[in-house]
Amino acid sequence: MSSARQRFNTQMKKRIYWVLLLLSAVGVVSACMLTLTVAMQYSMRQAEQMICDLTDTISASYSYMEQEAYLEMLACLPDNVRATFITDDGTVLYDSDATESEMENHFGRPEIQEAMEQGWGEDIRRSATTSISSYYYAVRLTDGSILRLSRSYSSIRGMVVGALPGIAVILLLLFGMALYFSRRLTRWMIRPVERAVRALDHNEEGGAMYDELTPFVSHIRAQDQQIHDQRVTLEQERETLGIITNSMREGLMLISKDKTIIFINPSAISMLTGRKADVYEFQGHSYLLVNRTSELHECVMAAMEGDSRDEVFTLYGKIYHVYASPMMRMGQVHGVVVIVLDETQQRLAERSRREFSANVSHELKTPLTSISGYAEMMENGMVSSMDDIRVFSASIHKEALRLIALIEDIIRLSRIEESPRQTEELQAVSLNELCAAVAESLQPVAQKANVQLHLEGSVPPIAGAEAMLSEMVYNLCENAIKYNRPNGAVWLTLTDGDGEIEVKVRDTGIGIPEESQMRVFERFYRVDKSRSKQIGGTGLGLSIVKHVVEYHLGRIELDSALGSGTEIRVYLPK
Ligand code: ADP
């Protein structure tokens, strides 16, 4: 802004300077011309007056002199005065500039006519004889003849022409002065304006400046402030927009009509390129540089034609849903907005829900089929002896218990899955007491399996859901007993860690093969299906554990070696 003001200042200075200079030059030239004209007019009037006076004086002496002597006297007049003596019939008796006989009759001349009629006459004209512009003055003498004196203006003009070099020098001098004063005057005139400009540039009080400039300066200052405020607001908005787009989990990309990227956010880069990169690497380049997936390309092409389109595609092991919409301005497509959503979790959850329904049906069907089979056999009288009835009833009872256990686990799991974490529902839970109670309740099971169950360590209370935590510890310990060997052992250890509490369940059991270690937390996953069923497993125990840990914002770790044992560690924030 300051340079614009500087330029304005210079332009203004130049203009004022040239106007002043032009005015001075016009003034000087006009003054000279006017003076010359006035001086010339004055000299002409002087010359005319001199001719009049001389004519009157000479005419007065005519009556005292002989005509011949009179004419001789006329010949003695100065050279620049032309004397003409004309008789009353118009014949020229004497003329100081031309031979009398060569001269025509002068009776028709206006000044002669006037002199004949009223005693005197005058005229200014170009002489036919000498062809020079002259002043003529004629007087009627006592005998009716006319005395005429005249003087040409050429001598006066000559005088003016002679003075021209001097005038030129004066003109030059005056022009030089005009140059000097124009410069000084311009500076003097512009100084208050410069002061005002400086005050605006440095945002300070202007000091002495034109009063007329005060509203102008205040207006500019107000505008400056307004522009500054707008810039700050714009910067803030841009920053906010930057924060939003940078922290968005969704990928956002704006593509221009010529298919170059106008804007791309970091999420879009990492999703579509599979790596982290600077946005400037892609902005201004073709969107195909980011990704060449056909689905994305089709969406962009459709949006370029004015249609919104969305597609789902798999990229770098993730499932992405891309939406492309046209950016319309005045009914014309000016570009495309692309939004990319990572729907991997959602789609996997959908898949696992579908699988879960299928699994549940299957899991429920198996014991029911057995029950139905046993009952049918009994109905058909195929079981006759009391012993057989007892065996078949026991089998039906066992399958029914399995069914109940399965349904209870499903109910528990869906309850945990569907209950959103609510901090106000958390209460102080003493894991020491909770683990002691679980260990006590599992003691008969442990004894039956010939496994030693040990509880170690102590921790301060944590905020949690007691029933869920109890179920978690129970499932872990029950598994450690179930998948143990005779004379084996289980250690339930509580450790107070840094910011979190560790609940560790270690056993000396059969262990989990490496390829299954990541899958044991999936619903209905069992390493050895028949063994698990045999010992009453539902395949949901560790799935419940995983959900309880997630509900408490904790994490879970598993270490296992086939044949030597398993260790599962749960970390819960304090
Ligand atoms: P289940 O009801 O069958 O025990 P879980 O979800 O509790 O289901 O466990 C899933 C599978 O993980 C089990 O079937 C079993 O094969 C394996 N497993 C769980 N805990 C242990 C453990 N402590 N030792 C060995 N295998 C285990």
Tab-separated table of C-alpha atoms in Angstrom, residues 279-558:
chain	number	residue	atom	x	y	z
A	279	VAL	CA	0.332	-31.824	0.428
A	280	TYR	CA	2.498	-29.587	-1.792
A	281	GLU	CA	3.783	-32.701	-3.516
A	282	PHE	CA	0.336	-33.152	-5.077
A	283	GLN	CA	-1.305	-29.744	-5.235
A	284	GLY	CA	-1.259	-28.409	-8.785
A	285	HIS	CA	-0.654	-31.909	-10.236
A	286	SER	CA	-3.065	-34.352	-11.839
A	287	TYR	CA	-5.193	-36.324	-9.362
A	288	LEU	CA	-4.043	-39.501	-11.137
A	289	LEU	CA	-0.669	-38.933	-9.481
A	290	VAL	CA	-2.357	-39.653	-6.138
A	291	ASN	CA	-4.236	-42.733	-7.205
A	292	ARG	CA	-5.210	-44.511	-10.428
A	293	THR	CA	-7.924	-46.812	-9.055
A	294	SER	CA	-10.632	-47.209	-11.711
A	295	GLU	CA	-13.481	-46.644	-9.215
A	296	LEU	CA	-12.026	-43.293	-8.161
A	297	HIS	CA	-11.475	-42.330	-11.785
A	298	GLU	CA	-15.063	-43.262	-12.730
A	299	CYS	CA	-16.475	-41.221	-9.821
A	300	VAL	CA	-14.407	-38.157	-10.803
A	301	MET	CA	-15.409	-38.480	-14.472
A	302	ALA	CA	-19.107	-38.768	-13.564
A	303	ALA	CA	-18.831	-35.696	-11.297
A	304	MET	CA	-17.108	-33.778	-14.118
A	305	GLU	CA	-20.250	-34.514	-16.167
A	306	GLY	CA	-22.368	-33.076	-13.349
A	307	ASP	CA	-23.476	-36.320	-11.604
A	308	SER	CA	-22.692	-37.290	-8.011
A	309	ARG	CA	-21.267	-40.806	-7.754
A	310	ASP	CA	-19.932	-43.056	-5.006
A	311	GLU	CA	-17.992	-46.312	-5.165
A	312	VAL	CA	-16.410	-48.748	-2.719
A	313	PHE	CA	-12.974	-50.163	-3.378
A	314	THR	CA	-10.228	-51.984	-1.530
A	315	LEU	CA	-6.804	-50.408	-1.390
A	316	TYR	CA	-3.735	-51.369	0.662
A	317	GLY	CA	-5.903	-53.860	2.617
A	318	LYS	CA	-8.482	-51.254	3.563
A	319	ILE	CA	-12.010	-50.711	2.348
A	320	TYR	CA	-12.645	-47.153	1.133
A	321	HIS	CA	-15.895	-45.503	0.156
A	322	VAL	CA	-15.349	-42.605	-2.230
A	323	TYR	CA	-17.958	-39.892	-2.950
A	324	ALA	CA	-17.454	-37.439	-5.825
A	325	SER	CA	-19.752	-34.444	-6.355
A	326	PRO	CA	-19.519	-31.676	-8.929
A	327	MET	CA	-18.640	-28.134	-7.773
A	328	MET	CA	-21.239	-26.032	-9.582
A	329	ARG	CA	-20.953	-22.302	-10.281
A	330	MET	CA	-23.591	-20.508	-12.378
A	331	GLY	CA	-24.870	-23.853	-13.638
A	332	GLN	CA	-21.412	-24.921	-14.846
A	333	VAL	CA	-19.155	-27.643	-13.423
A	334	HIS	CA	-16.042	-25.921	-12.105
A	335	GLY	CA	-14.441	-28.911	-10.469
A	336	VAL	CA	-15.073	-31.924	-8.280
A	337	VAL	CA	-15.153	-32.491	-4.512
A	338	VAL	CA	-13.943	-35.936	-3.516
A	339	ILE	CA	-14.506	-37.355	-0.038
A	340	VAL	CA	-12.910	-40.660	0.948
A	341	LEU	CA	-14.128	-42.600	3.981
A	342	ASP	CA	-12.282	-45.489	5.575
A	343	GLU	CA	-15.088	-47.996	6.089
A	344	THR	CA	-12.826	-50.933	6.920
A	345	GLN	CA	-13.967	-51.225	10.555
A	346	GLN	CA	-17.602	-50.714	9.680
A	347	ARG	CA	-17.540	-53.269	6.869
A	348	LEU	CA	-15.608	-55.788	8.994
A	349	ALA	CA	-18.079	-55.269	11.833
A	350	GLU	CA	-20.929	-55.860	9.388
A	351	ARG	CA	-19.229	-59.005	8.186
A	352	SER	CA	-18.557	-60.231	11.713
A	353	ARG	CA	-22.206	-59.508	12.624
A	354	ARG	CA	-23.330	-61.568	9.642
A	355	GLU	CA	-20.906	-64.337	10.591
A	356	PHE	CA	-22.030	-64.108	14.213
A	357	SER	CA	-25.692	-64.675	13.254
A	358	ALA	CA	-24.673	-67.654	11.115
A	359	ASN	CA	-22.439	-69.000	13.909
A	360	VAL	CA	-25.073	-68.534	16.609
A	361	SER	CA	-27.626	-70.434	14.523
A	362	HIS	CA	-25.117	-73.190	13.947
A	363	GLU	CA	-24.010	-73.336	17.603
A	364	LEU	CA	-27.603	-73.460	18.822
A	365	LYS	CA	-28.610	-76.048	16.263
A	366	THR	CA	-25.964	-78.578	17.263
A	367	PRO	CA	-27.125	-79.282	20.879
A	368	LEU	CA	-30.782	-78.954	19.857
A	369	THR	CA	-30.308	-81.580	17.134
A	370	SER	CA	-28.748	-83.915	19.724
A	371	ILE	CA	-31.581	-83.304	22.210
A	372	SER	CA	-34.166	-83.843	19.477
A	373	GLY	CA	-32.406	-87.067	18.381
A	374	TYR	CA	-32.298	-88.517	21.939
A	375	ALA	CA	-35.936	-87.581	22.553
A	376	GLU	CA	-37.026	-89.123	19.269
A	377	MET	CA	-35.265	-92.367	20.117
A	378	MET	CA	-36.975	-92.432	23.509
A	379	GLU	CA	-40.318	-91.605	21.880
A	380	ASN	CA	-39.964	-94.512	19.416
A	381	GLY	CA	-39.364	-96.912	22.307
A	382	MET	CA	-35.804	-97.527	21.244
A	383	VAL	CA	-34.679	-96.917	24.808
A	384	SER	CA	-36.237	-99.452	27.048
A	385	SER	CA	-33.994	-100.250	30.004
A	386	MET	CA	-33.719	-97.903	32.996
A	387	ASP	CA	-29.981	-97.660	32.482
A	388	ASP	CA	-30.398	-96.515	28.880
A	389	ILE	CA	-33.037	-94.015	29.965
A	390	ARG	CA	-30.575	-92.626	32.538
A	391	VAL	CA	-27.781	-92.384	29.940
A	392	PHE	CA	-30.072	-90.703	27.377
A	393	SER	CA	-31.534	-88.314	29.982
A	394	ALA	CA	-28.011	-87.397	31.115
A	395	SER	CA	-27.063	-86.631	27.493
A	396	ILE	CA	-30.173	-84.522	27.023
A	397	HIS	CA	-29.380	-82.696	30.293
A	398	LYS	CA	-25.765	-82.086	29.213
A	399	GLU	CA	-26.822	-80.683	25.815
A	400	ALA	CA	-29.465	-78.515	27.489
A	401	LEU	CA	-26.844	-77.134	29.913
A	402	ARG	CA	-24.566	-76.399	26.947
A	403	LEU	CA	-27.443	-74.610	25.294
A	404	ILE	CA	-28.116	-72.545	28.413
A	405	ALA	CA	-24.406	-71.729	28.811
A	406	LEU	CA	-24.273	-70.675	25.172
A	407	ILE	CA	-27.344	-68.486	25.422
A	408	GLU	CA	-26.081	-66.918	28.654
A	409	ASP	CA	-22.719	-66.106	27.009
A	410	ILE	CA	-24.455	-64.636	23.946
A	411	ILE	CA	-26.673	-62.494	26.182
A	412	ARG	CA	-23.653	-61.342	28.210
A	413	LEU	CA	-21.618	-60.525	25.125
A	414	SER	CA	-24.370	-58.552	23.437
A	415	ARG	CA	-25.068	-56.708	26.715
A	416	ILE	CA	-21.399	-55.654	26.974
A	417	GLU	CA	-21.193	-54.810	23.277
A	418	GLU	CA	-24.322	-52.708	23.307
A	419	SER	CA	-23.792	-50.838	26.571
A	420	PRO	CA	-21.952	-47.617	25.767
A	421	ARG	CA	-19.255	-46.598	28.204
A	422	GLN	CA	-20.736	-44.214	30.762
A	423	THR	CA	-18.268	-42.771	33.223
A	424	GLU	CA	-20.992	-42.108	35.827
A	425	GLU	CA	-21.787	-45.851	35.933
A	426	LEU	CA	-18.211	-46.701	36.908
A	427	GLN	CA	-17.569	-47.321	40.565
A	428	ALA	CA	-14.531	-47.986	42.733
A	429	VAL	CA	-13.750	-51.676	42.366
A	430	SER	CA	-11.334	-53.530	44.605
A	431	LEU	CA	-9.637	-56.002	42.297
A	432	ASN	CA	-8.094	-57.690	45.359
A	433	GLU	CA	-11.508	-58.655	46.708
A	434	LEU	CA	-12.900	-59.361	43.245
A	435	CYS	CA	-10.067	-61.761	42.346
A	436	ALA	CA	-10.269	-63.478	45.739
A	437	ALA	CA	-13.999	-64.103	45.209
A	438	VAL	CA	-13.445	-65.460	41.675
A	439	ALA	CA	-10.605	-67.704	42.856
A	440	GLU	CA	-12.816	-69.022	45.634
A	441	SER	CA	-15.725	-69.733	43.311
A	442	LEU	CA	-13.388	-71.552	40.885
A	443	GLN	CA	-11.708	-73.598	43.600
A	444	PRO	CA	-14.055	-76.656	43.132
A	445	VAL	CA	-13.480	-76.560	39.356
A	446	ALA	CA	-9.722	-76.397	39.912
A	447	GLN	CA	-9.809	-79.248	42.372
A	448	LYS	CA	-11.854	-81.313	39.943
A	449	ALA	CA	-9.295	-80.695	37.232
A	450	ASN	CA	-6.481	-81.310	39.680
A	451	VAL	CA	-5.043	-77.824	39.154
A	452	GLN	CA	-3.565	-75.487	41.771
A	453	LEU	CA	-4.980	-71.965	41.677
A	454	HIS	CA	-2.815	-69.196	43.216
A	455	LEU	CA	-3.673	-65.564	43.836
A	456	GLU	CA	-0.785	-63.102	44.202
A	457	GLY	CA	-0.256	-59.386	44.645
A	458	SER	CA	-2.490	-56.515	45.620
A	459	VAL	CA	-3.554	-53.305	43.872
A	460	PRO	CA	-5.459	-50.119	44.794
A	461	PRO	CA	-9.095	-49.877	43.719
A	462	ILE	CA	-9.855	-48.725	40.174
A	463	ALA	CA	-12.907	-47.136	38.536
A	464	GLY	CA	-14.787	-49.861	36.682
A	465	ALA	CA	-17.871	-51.994	36.237
A	466	GLU	CA	-17.599	-54.690	38.880
A	467	ALA	CA	-19.783	-57.354	37.225
A	468	MET	CA	-17.892	-57.050	33.938
A	469	LEU	CA	-14.479	-57.181	35.600
A	470	SER	CA	-15.543	-60.201	37.625
A	471	GLU	CA	-16.637	-61.973	34.460
A	472	MET	CA	-13.342	-61.081	32.780
A	473	VAL	CA	-11.209	-62.562	35.604
A	474	TYR	CA	-13.528	-65.574	35.836
A	475	ASN	CA	-13.262	-66.357	32.092
A	476	LEU	CA	-9.456	-65.994	32.104
A	477	CYS	CA	-9.016	-68.230	35.140
A	478	GLU	CA	-11.614	-70.759	33.970
A	479	ASN	CA	-9.778	-71.081	30.616
A	480	ALA	CA	-6.446	-71.443	32.437
A	481	ILE	CA	-7.948	-74.335	34.440
A	482	LYS	CA	-9.874	-75.853	31.511
A	483	TYR	CA	-6.951	-75.915	29.109
A	484	ASN	CA	-4.453	-77.132	31.727
A	485	ARG	CA	-2.981	-80.535	32.436
A	486	PRO	CA	-3.439	-82.681	35.567
A	487	ASN	CA	-1.249	-81.407	38.426
A	488	GLY	CA	-0.924	-78.138	36.614
A	489	ALA	CA	-1.057	-74.676	38.170
A	490	VAL	CA	-2.638	-71.281	37.562
A	491	TRP	CA	-1.300	-67.983	38.895
A	492	LEU	CA	-3.571	-64.990	39.104
A	493	THR	CA	-1.254	-62.036	39.745
A	494	LEU	CA	-2.175	-58.388	40.397
A	495	THR	CA	0.539	-55.728	39.885
A	496	ASP	CA	0.322	-51.992	40.512
A	497	GLY	CA	2.056	-50.460	37.475
A	498	ASP	CA	2.791	-46.936	36.261
A	499	GLY	CA	-0.636	-45.415	35.562
A	500	GLU	CA	-2.193	-48.833	35.041
A	501	ILE	CA	-2.904	-52.062	36.806
A	502	GLU	CA	-1.830	-55.416	35.459
A	503	VAL	CA	-4.013	-58.506	35.861
A	504	LYS	CA	-1.970	-61.517	34.792
A	505	VAL	CA	-3.264	-65.084	34.422
A	506	ARG	CA	-0.536	-67.650	33.779
A	507	ASP	CA	-1.017	-71.383	33.432
A	508	THR	CA	0.985	-74.507	32.770
A	509	GLY	CA	-1.534	-75.782	30.219
A	510	ILE	CA	-1.607	-76.980	26.648
A	511	GLY	CA	-0.768	-73.565	25.124
A	512	ILE	CA	-2.163	-71.954	22.000
A	513	PRO	CA	-0.534	-72.483	18.584
A	514	GLU	CA	1.037	-69.341	17.129
A	515	GLU	CA	-1.368	-69.077	14.180
A	516	SER	CA	-4.379	-69.108	16.558
A	517	GLN	CA	-3.035	-66.609	19.086
A	518	MET	CA	-4.527	-63.598	17.257
A	519	ARG	CA	-7.850	-65.355	16.621
A	520	VAL	CA	-8.753	-66.691	20.100
A	521	PHE	CA	-10.461	-63.349	20.890
A	522	GLU	CA	-12.871	-63.805	17.951
A	523	ARG	CA	-16.370	-65.008	18.696
A	524	PHE	CA	-16.859	-68.766	18.525
A	525	TYR	CA	-13.204	-69.336	17.692
A	526	ARG	CA	-11.863	-72.442	19.283
A	527	VAL	CA	-8.478	-74.003	18.682
A	528	ASP	CA	-9.743	-77.531	19.191
A	529	LYS	CA	-13.496	-77.479	18.675
A	530	SER	CA	-14.273	-80.975	19.976
A	531	ARG	CA	-12.106	-80.589	23.086
A	532	SER	CA	-13.628	-77.203	23.871
A	533	LYS	CA	-17.143	-78.597	23.455
A	534	GLN	CA	-16.296	-81.552	25.583
A	535	ILE	CA	-15.277	-79.345	28.447
A	536	GLY	CA	-18.275	-77.059	28.011
A	537	GLY	CA	-16.645	-74.202	26.068
A	538	THR	CA	-18.780	-71.857	24.012
A	539	GLY	CA	-15.999	-70.031	22.139
A	540	LEU	CA	-17.234	-66.710	23.564
A	541	GLY	CA	-15.212	-66.459	26.794
A	542	LEU	CA	-12.183	-64.541	25.446
A	543	SER	CA	-14.446	-62.480	23.205
A	544	ILE	CA	-16.235	-61.270	26.345
A	545	VAL	CA	-12.826	-60.599	27.985
A	546	LYS	CA	-11.757	-58.482	24.997
A	547	HIS	CA	-14.935	-56.402	25.166
A	548	VAL	CA	-14.655	-55.845	28.913
A	549	VAL	CA	-11.050	-54.649	28.460
A	550	GLU	CA	-12.103	-52.279	25.641
A	551	TYR	CA	-14.971	-51.003	27.805
A	552	HIS	CA	-12.411	-50.079	30.486
A	553	LEU	CA	-10.067	-48.487	27.870
A	554	GLY	CA	-7.412	-51.064	28.658
A	555	ARG	CA	-5.331	-53.387	26.510
A	556	ILE	CA	-4.641	-57.066	26.392
A	557	GLU	CA	-1.493	-59.088	25.629
A	558	LEU	CA	-1.057	-62.806	25.093
